[in-house]
Coordinates of C-alpha atoms in Angstrom, one line a residue:
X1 CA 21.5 45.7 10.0
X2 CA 25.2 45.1 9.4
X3 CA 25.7 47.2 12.6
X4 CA 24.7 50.3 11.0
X5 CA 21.4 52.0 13.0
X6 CA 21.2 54.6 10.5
X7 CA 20.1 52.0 7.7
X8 CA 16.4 50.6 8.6
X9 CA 16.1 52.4 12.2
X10 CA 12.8 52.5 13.8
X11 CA 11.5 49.7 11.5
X12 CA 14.5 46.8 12.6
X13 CA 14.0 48.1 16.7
X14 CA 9.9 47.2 16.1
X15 CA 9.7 44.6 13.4
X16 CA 9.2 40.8 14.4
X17 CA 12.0 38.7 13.9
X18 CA 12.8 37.5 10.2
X19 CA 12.2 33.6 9.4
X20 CA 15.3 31.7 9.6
X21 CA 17.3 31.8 6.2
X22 CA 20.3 30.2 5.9
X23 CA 23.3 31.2 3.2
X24 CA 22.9 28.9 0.3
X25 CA 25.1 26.0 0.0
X26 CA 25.5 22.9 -2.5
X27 CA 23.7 22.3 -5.2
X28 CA 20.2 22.8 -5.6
X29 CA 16.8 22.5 -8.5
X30 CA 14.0 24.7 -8.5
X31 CA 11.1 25.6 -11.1
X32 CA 11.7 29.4 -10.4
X33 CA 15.0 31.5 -8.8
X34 CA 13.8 34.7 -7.1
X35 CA 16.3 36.8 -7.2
X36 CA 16.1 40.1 -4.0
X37 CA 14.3 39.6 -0.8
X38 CA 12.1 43.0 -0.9
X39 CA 8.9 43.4 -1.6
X40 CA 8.3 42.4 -5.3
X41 CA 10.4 39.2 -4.7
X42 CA 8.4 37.9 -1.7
X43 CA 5.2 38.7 -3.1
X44 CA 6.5 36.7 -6.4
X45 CA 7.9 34.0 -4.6
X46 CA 4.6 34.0 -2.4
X47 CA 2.2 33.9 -5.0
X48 CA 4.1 31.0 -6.9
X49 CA 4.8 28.9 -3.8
X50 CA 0.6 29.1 -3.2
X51 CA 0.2 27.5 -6.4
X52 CA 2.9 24.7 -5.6
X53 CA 5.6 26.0 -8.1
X54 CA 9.4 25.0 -7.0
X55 CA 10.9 28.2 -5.6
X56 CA 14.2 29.3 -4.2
X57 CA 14.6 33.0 -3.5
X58 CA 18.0 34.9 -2.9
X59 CA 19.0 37.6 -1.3
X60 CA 22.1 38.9 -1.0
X61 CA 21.9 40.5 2.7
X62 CA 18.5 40.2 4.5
X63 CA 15.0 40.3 3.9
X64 CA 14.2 43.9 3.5
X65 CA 17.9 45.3 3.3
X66 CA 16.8 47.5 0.4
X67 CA 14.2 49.8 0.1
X68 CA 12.1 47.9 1.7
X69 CA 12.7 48.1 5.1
X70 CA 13.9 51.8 4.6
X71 CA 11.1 53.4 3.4
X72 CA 8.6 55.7 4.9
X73 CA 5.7 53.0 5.2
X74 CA 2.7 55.2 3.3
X75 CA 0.5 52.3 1.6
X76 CA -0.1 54.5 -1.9
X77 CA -2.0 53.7 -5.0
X78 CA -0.8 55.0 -8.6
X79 CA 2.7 56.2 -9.2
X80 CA 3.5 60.2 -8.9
X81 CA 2.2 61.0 -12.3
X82 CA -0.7 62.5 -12.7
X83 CA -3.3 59.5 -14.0
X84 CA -3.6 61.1 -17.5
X85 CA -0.1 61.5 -18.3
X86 CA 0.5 57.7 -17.8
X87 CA -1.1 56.8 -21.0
X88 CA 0.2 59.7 -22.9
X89 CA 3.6 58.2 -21.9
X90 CA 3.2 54.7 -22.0
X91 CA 0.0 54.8 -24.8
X92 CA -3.7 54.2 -23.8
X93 CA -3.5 50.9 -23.6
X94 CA -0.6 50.2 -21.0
X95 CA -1.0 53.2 -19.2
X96 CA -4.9 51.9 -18.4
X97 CA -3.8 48.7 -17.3
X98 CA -1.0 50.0 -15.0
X99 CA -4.1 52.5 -13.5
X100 CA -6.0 49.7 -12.6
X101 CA -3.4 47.5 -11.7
X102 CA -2.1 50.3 -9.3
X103 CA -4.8 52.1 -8.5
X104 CA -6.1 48.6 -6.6
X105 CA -2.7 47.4 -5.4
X106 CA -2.9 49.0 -1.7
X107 CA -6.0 46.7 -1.0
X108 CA -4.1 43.7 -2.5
X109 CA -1.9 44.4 0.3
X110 CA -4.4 45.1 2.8
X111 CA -5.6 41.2 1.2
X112 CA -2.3 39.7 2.2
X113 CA -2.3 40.9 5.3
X114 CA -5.5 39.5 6.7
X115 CA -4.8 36.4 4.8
X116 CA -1.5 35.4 6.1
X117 CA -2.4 37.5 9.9
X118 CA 0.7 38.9 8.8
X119 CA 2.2 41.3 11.9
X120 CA 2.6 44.9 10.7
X121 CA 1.0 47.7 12.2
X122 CA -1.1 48.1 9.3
X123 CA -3.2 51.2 9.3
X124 CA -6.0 51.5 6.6
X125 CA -7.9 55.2 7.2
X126 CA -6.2 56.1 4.2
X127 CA -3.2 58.7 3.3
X128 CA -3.5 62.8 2.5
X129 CA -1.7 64.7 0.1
X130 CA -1.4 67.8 1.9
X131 CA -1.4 71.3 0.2
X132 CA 0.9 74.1 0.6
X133 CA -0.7 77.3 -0.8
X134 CA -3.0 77.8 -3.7
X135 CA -1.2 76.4 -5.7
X136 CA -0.4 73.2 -3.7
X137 CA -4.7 72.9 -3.3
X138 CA -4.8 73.2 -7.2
X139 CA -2.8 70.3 -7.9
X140 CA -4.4 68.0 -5.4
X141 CA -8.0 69.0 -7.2
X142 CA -6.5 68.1 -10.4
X143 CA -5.4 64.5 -9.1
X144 CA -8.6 64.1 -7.2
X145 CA -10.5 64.8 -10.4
X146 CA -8.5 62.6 -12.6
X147 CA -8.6 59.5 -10.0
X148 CA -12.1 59.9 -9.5
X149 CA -12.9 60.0 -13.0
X150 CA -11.7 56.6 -12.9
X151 CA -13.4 55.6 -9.7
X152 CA -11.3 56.0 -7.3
X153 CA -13.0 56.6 -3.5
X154 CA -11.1 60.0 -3.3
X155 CA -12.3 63.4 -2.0
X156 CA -10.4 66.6 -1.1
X157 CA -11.0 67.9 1.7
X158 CA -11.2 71.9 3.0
X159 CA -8.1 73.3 5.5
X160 CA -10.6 72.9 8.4
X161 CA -11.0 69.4 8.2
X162 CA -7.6 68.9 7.1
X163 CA -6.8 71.0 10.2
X164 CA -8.7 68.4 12.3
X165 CA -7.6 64.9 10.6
X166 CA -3.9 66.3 11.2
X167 CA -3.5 68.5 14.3
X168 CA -1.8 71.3 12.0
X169 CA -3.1 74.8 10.0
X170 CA -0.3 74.6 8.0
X171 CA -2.3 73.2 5.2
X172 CA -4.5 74.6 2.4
X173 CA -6.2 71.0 1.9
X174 CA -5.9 67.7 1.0
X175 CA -6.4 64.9 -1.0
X176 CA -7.8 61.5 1.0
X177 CA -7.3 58.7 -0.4
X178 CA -9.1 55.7 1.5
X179 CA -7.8 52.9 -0.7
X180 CA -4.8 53.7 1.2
X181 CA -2.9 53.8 4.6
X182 CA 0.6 52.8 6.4
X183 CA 2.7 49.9 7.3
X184 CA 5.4 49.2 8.8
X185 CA 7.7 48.2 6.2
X186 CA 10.2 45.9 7.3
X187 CA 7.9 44.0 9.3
X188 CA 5.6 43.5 6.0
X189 CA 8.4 42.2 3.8
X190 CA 9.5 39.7 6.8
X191 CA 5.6 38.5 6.7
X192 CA 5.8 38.3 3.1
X193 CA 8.7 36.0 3.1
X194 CA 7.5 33.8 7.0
X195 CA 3.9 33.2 4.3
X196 CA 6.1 32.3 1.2
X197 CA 7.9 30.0 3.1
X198 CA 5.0 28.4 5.3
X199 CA 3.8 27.6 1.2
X200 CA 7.2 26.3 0.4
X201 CA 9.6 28.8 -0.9
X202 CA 13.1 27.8 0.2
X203 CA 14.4 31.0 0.9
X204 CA 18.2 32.2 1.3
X205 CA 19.9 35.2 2.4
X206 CA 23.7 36.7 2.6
X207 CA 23.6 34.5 -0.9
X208 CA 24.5 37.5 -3.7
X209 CA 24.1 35.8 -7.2
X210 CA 27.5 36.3 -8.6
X211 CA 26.8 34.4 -12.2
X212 CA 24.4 32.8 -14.2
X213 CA 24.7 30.5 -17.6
X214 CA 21.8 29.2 -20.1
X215 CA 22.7 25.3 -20.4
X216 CA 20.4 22.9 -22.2
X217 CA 17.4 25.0 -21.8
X218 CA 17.3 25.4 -18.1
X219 CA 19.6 28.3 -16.0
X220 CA 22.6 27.9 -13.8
X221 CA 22.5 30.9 -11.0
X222 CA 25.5 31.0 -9.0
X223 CA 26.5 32.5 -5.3
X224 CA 29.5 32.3 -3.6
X225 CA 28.4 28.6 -2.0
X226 CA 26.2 27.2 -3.9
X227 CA 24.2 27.0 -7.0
X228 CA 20.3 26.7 -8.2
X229 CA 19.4 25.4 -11.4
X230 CA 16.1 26.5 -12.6
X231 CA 13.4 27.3 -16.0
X232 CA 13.2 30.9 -14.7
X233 CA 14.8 33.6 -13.0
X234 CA 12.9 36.4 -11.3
X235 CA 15.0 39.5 -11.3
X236 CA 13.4 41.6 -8.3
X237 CA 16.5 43.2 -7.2
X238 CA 15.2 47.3 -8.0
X239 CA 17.4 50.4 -7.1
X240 CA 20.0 48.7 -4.6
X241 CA 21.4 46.4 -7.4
X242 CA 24.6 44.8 -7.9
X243 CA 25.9 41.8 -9.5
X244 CA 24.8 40.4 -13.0
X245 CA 21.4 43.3 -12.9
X246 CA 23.6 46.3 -12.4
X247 CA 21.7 47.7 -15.0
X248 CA 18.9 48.0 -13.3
X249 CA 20.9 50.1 -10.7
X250 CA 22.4 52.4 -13.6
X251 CA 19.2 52.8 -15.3
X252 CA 17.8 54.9 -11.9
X253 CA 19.0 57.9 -10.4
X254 CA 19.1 57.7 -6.2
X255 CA 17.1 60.5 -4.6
X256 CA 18.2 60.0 -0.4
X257 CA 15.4 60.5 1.5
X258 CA 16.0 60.1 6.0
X259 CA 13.6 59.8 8.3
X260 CA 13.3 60.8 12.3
X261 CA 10.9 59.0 14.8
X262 CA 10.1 60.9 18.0
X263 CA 9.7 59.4 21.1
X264 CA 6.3 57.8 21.8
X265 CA 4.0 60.9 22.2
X266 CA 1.4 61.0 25.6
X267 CA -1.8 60.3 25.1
X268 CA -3.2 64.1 25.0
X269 CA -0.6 64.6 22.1
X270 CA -2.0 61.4 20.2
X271 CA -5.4 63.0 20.6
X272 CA -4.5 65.8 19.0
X273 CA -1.7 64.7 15.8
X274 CA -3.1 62.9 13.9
X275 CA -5.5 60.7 15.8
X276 CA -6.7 58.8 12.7
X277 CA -3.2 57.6 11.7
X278 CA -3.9 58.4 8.4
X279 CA -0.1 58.8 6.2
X280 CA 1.2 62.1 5.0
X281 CA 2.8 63.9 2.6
X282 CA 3.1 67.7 1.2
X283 CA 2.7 68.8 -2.5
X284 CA 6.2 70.5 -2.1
X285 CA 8.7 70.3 -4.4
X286 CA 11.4 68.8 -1.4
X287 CA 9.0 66.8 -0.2
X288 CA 7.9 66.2 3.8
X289 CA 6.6 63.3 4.6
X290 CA 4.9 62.1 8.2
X291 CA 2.8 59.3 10.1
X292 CA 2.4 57.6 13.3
X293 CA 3.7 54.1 14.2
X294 CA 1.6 52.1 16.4
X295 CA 3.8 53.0 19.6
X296 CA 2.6 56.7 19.2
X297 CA 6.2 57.8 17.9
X298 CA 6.2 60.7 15.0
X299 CA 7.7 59.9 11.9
X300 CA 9.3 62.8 10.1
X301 CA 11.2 62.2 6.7
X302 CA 12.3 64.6 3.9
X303 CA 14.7 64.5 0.8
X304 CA 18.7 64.4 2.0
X305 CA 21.1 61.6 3.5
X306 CA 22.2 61.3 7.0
X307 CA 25.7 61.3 6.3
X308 CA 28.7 63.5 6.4
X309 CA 27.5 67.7 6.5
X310 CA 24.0 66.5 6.4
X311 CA 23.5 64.3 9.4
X312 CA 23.4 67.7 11.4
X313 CA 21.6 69.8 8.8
X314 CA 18.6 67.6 8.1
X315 CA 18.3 66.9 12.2
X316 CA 18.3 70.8 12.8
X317 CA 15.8 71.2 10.2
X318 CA 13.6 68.9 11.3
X319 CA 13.2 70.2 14.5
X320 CA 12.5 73.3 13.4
X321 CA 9.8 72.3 10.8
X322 CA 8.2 70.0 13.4
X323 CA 8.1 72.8 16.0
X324 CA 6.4 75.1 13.0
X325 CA 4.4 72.2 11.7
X326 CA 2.8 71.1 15.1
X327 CA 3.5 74.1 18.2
X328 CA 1.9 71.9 20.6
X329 CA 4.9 69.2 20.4
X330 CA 7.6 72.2 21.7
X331 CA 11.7 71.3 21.4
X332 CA 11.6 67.5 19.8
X333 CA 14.0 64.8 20.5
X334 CA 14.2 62.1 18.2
X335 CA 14.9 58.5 19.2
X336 CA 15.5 57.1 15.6
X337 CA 17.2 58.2 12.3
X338 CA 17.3 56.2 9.3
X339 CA 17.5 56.8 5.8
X340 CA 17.9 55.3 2.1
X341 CA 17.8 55.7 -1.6
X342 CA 14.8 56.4 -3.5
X343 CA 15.2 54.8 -7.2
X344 CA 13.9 57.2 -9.8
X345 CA 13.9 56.6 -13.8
X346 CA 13.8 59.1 -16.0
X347 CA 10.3 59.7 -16.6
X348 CA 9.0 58.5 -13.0
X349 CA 7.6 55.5 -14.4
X350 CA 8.6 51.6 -13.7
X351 CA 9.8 49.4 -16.5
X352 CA 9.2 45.6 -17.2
X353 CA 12.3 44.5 -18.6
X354 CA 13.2 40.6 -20.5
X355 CA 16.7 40.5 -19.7
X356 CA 17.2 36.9 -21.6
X357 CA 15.1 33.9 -22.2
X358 CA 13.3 33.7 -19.0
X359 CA 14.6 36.1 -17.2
X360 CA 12.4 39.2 -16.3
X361 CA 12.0 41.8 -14.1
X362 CA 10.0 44.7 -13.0
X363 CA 12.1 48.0 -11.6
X364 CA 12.0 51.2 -11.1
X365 CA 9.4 52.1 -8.7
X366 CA 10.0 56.0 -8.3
X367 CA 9.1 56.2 -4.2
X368 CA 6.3 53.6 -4.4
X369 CA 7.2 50.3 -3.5
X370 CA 5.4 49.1 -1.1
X371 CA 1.9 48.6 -2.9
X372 CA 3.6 48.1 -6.9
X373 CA 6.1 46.0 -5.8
X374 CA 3.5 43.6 -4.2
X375 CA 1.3 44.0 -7.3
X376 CA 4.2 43.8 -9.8
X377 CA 5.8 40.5 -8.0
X378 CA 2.0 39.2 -8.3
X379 CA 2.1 39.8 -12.2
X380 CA 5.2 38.0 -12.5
X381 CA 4.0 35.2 -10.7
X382 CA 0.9 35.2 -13.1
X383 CA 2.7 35.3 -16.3
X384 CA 5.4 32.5 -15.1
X385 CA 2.0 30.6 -14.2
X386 CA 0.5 31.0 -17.7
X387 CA -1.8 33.4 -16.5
X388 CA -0.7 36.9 -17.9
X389 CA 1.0 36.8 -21.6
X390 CA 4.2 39.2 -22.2
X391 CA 1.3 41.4 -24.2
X392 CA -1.1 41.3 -21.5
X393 CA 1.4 43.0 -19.0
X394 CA 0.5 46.4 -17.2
X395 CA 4.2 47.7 -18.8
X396 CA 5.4 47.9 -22.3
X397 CA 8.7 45.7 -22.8
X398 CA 11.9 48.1 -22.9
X399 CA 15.5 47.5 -23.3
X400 CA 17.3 48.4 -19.8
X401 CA 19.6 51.6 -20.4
X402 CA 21.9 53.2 -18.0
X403 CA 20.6 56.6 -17.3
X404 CA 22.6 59.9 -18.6
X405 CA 24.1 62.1 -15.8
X406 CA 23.2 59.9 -13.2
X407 CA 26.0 60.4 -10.7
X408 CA 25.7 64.4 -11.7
X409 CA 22.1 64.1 -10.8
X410 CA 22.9 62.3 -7.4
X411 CA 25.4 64.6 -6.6
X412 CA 22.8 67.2 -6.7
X413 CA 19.9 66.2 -5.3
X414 CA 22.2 65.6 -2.2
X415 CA 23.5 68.8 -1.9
X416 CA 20.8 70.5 -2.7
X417 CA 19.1 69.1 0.0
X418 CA 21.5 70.0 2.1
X419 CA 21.6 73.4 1.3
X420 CA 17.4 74.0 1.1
X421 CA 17.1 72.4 4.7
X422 CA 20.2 74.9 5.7
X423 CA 18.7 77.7 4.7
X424 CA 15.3 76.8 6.7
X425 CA 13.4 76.0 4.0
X426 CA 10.0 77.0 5.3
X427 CA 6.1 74.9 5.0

């Protein structure tokens, strides 16, 4: 996109083509403005089109510019905090509902899928959370026993099977998760949006809102060409913000996180990494993540950006940890690189923000956005519909707040990237 290959990579070269969206021009009414073509605004949009509700969605580049069609593609339920912590931060009562609501959102994407024979490589054998050491297999017991306290269909499973399921000894064990599975991204969010506007969304990119104002009740939101007037706005823009939601930007810290995609792999190869296609990632605390498209190609990511010092450094390294990681693949060359931003709050948990009279927004997705965002732009849908009241959300309501140290912390989770994968960090 924007003639830069290292922004969405393997997923723009494989996706189908986007529905056609013009800029937005003149003036126009809607019931609802949509504002961010990713996944939580689609699914919003989506779900409010099905029930014949007036929308116009904006995005400011394409469909899927953002984190969205960026991302590794792992289908996950929950957030990264361990299920009992979320109500000790959020209090029993949210922290339940946002268990259930996430817990369950990978099958309402598996739902969508089948519904609206949407085209995206969807895998559903689940994910592992693969363990490094002992003390890598403790923490995956812990989560399995706290997720299936709540009845979850999860399992952990010994290093021979994991062995097996993965083509690797590297691992101690790991945690399958069968609600879950992959996707390929950019080719979901495109579906998403071809559905919502087969159900009537009118929806419009290269269209950044530059203004809004509250007039007799109803909202004015402005672009460069045009303007909607409408009862609500949907803010749905997350961590690549700009414009009147900055804040939502400010209030997340960007973790950069690349990805490399091998050629397609021969068929004795497939056989033997990971012939289930199930999603992976390692209990380390610089992450690795990797999964097989439908092509057969490996896809390798880790923390760092593909830019500057650390194009060459994160390339090196994962060749090396692949070559460790799976002996039978020898030297790798890699016909894809991509990478993006990761939006992270401050306690790893998403807020639900009111940013005026009905204006609201869900952000802050900490890595998981394929399967929350969907949910979350469901719920939003729901409570503009009448369906879900402001106290029957899955999130508290919290004021947005530009995080402390944020470019500090960016500044340093880049470099230190850099200098882990330098010094061959090791599985």
């Amino acid at each position: 996109m924007y003639n830069d290959p290292r922004s969405h990579g393997l997923w723009e070269k494989t996706a189908p083509q986007p529905p056609v969206t013009p800029a937005l021009q003149g003036e126009s009414v809607a019931d609802v403005v949509v504002v961010g073509g990713g996944f939580t605004g689609q699914s919003a949009a989506l779900h409010l089109a099905e029930k014949g509700v007036d929308v116009v969605l904006l995005e400011a580049k394409e469909i899927g510019f953002g984190g969205a069609g960026r991302n590794v593609g792992l289908i996950n339920g929950g957030m990264w905090v361990m299920p009992k912590e979320l109500p000790g931060v959020l209090g029993s009562t949210f922290g339940e509902r946002l268990l259930g609501l996430l817990g369950n959102a990978p099958l309402l994407v598996r739902e969508l899928v089948e519904r609206h024979d949407i085209a995206c490589e969807i895998e559903k054998n689940g994910t592992l959370h693969c363990a490094v050491g002992e003390r890598g297999l403790a923490e995956i017991h812990e989560r399995c026993a706290q997720w299936a306290a709540r009845g979850a269909p999860v399992r952990v499973l010994d290093a021979e099977e994991t062995a097996r399921r993965i083509g690797s000894t590297a691992y101690s064990g790991a945690l399958l998760d069968t609600r879950a599975g992959t996707i390929q991204p950019l080719a979901y969010v495109r579906g998403l949006a071809a559905a919502a506007r087969k159900k009537g969304a009118r929806l419009h990119t290269d269209s950044p809102v530059i203004a809004t104002e509250r007039s007799h009740g109803k909202w004015l939101v402005k672009t460069e060409q045009g303007s909607v007037t409408a009862n609500w706005i949907v803010v749905a823009t997350e961590a690549y913000s700009t414009g009147p939601w900055r804040i939502v930007r400010d209030e997340q810290t960007y973790l950069p996180y690349f990805n490399f995609a091998t050629r397609p792999l021969g068929d004795n190869l497939r056989k033997s990494i990971l012939p289930g296609c199930e999603g992976c990632w390692d209990t380390k605390e610089i992450l690795s993540s990797f999964r097989m498209d439908k092509a057969g190609r490996l896809v390798f990511g880790s923390v760092g950006a593909l830019r500057g010092t650390g194009a060459a450094i994160h390339r090196a390294w994962a060749k090396r940890s692949l070559k460790r990681l799976f002996p039978q693949l020898g030297d790798t060359e890699f016909e894809y690189e991509w990478y993006g931003k990761i939006g992270m709050t401050d306690n790893a948990v998403p807020r639900f923000h009111i940013f005026a009279d009905n204006v609201i927004g869900f952000s802050g997705y900490n890595g998981r956005g394929i399967a929350p965002g969907t949910a979350f732009g469901k719920v939003l849908a729901q409570h503009i519909l009448g369906e879900i009241s402001e106290a029957e959300m899955p999130l508290p309501l919290t004021e947005p707040k530009a995080q402390a140290l944020r470019a500090v912390k960016e500044a340093y989770y880049e470099a230190g990237a850099q200098i882990a994968h330098f010094a061959g960090e090791r599985f």
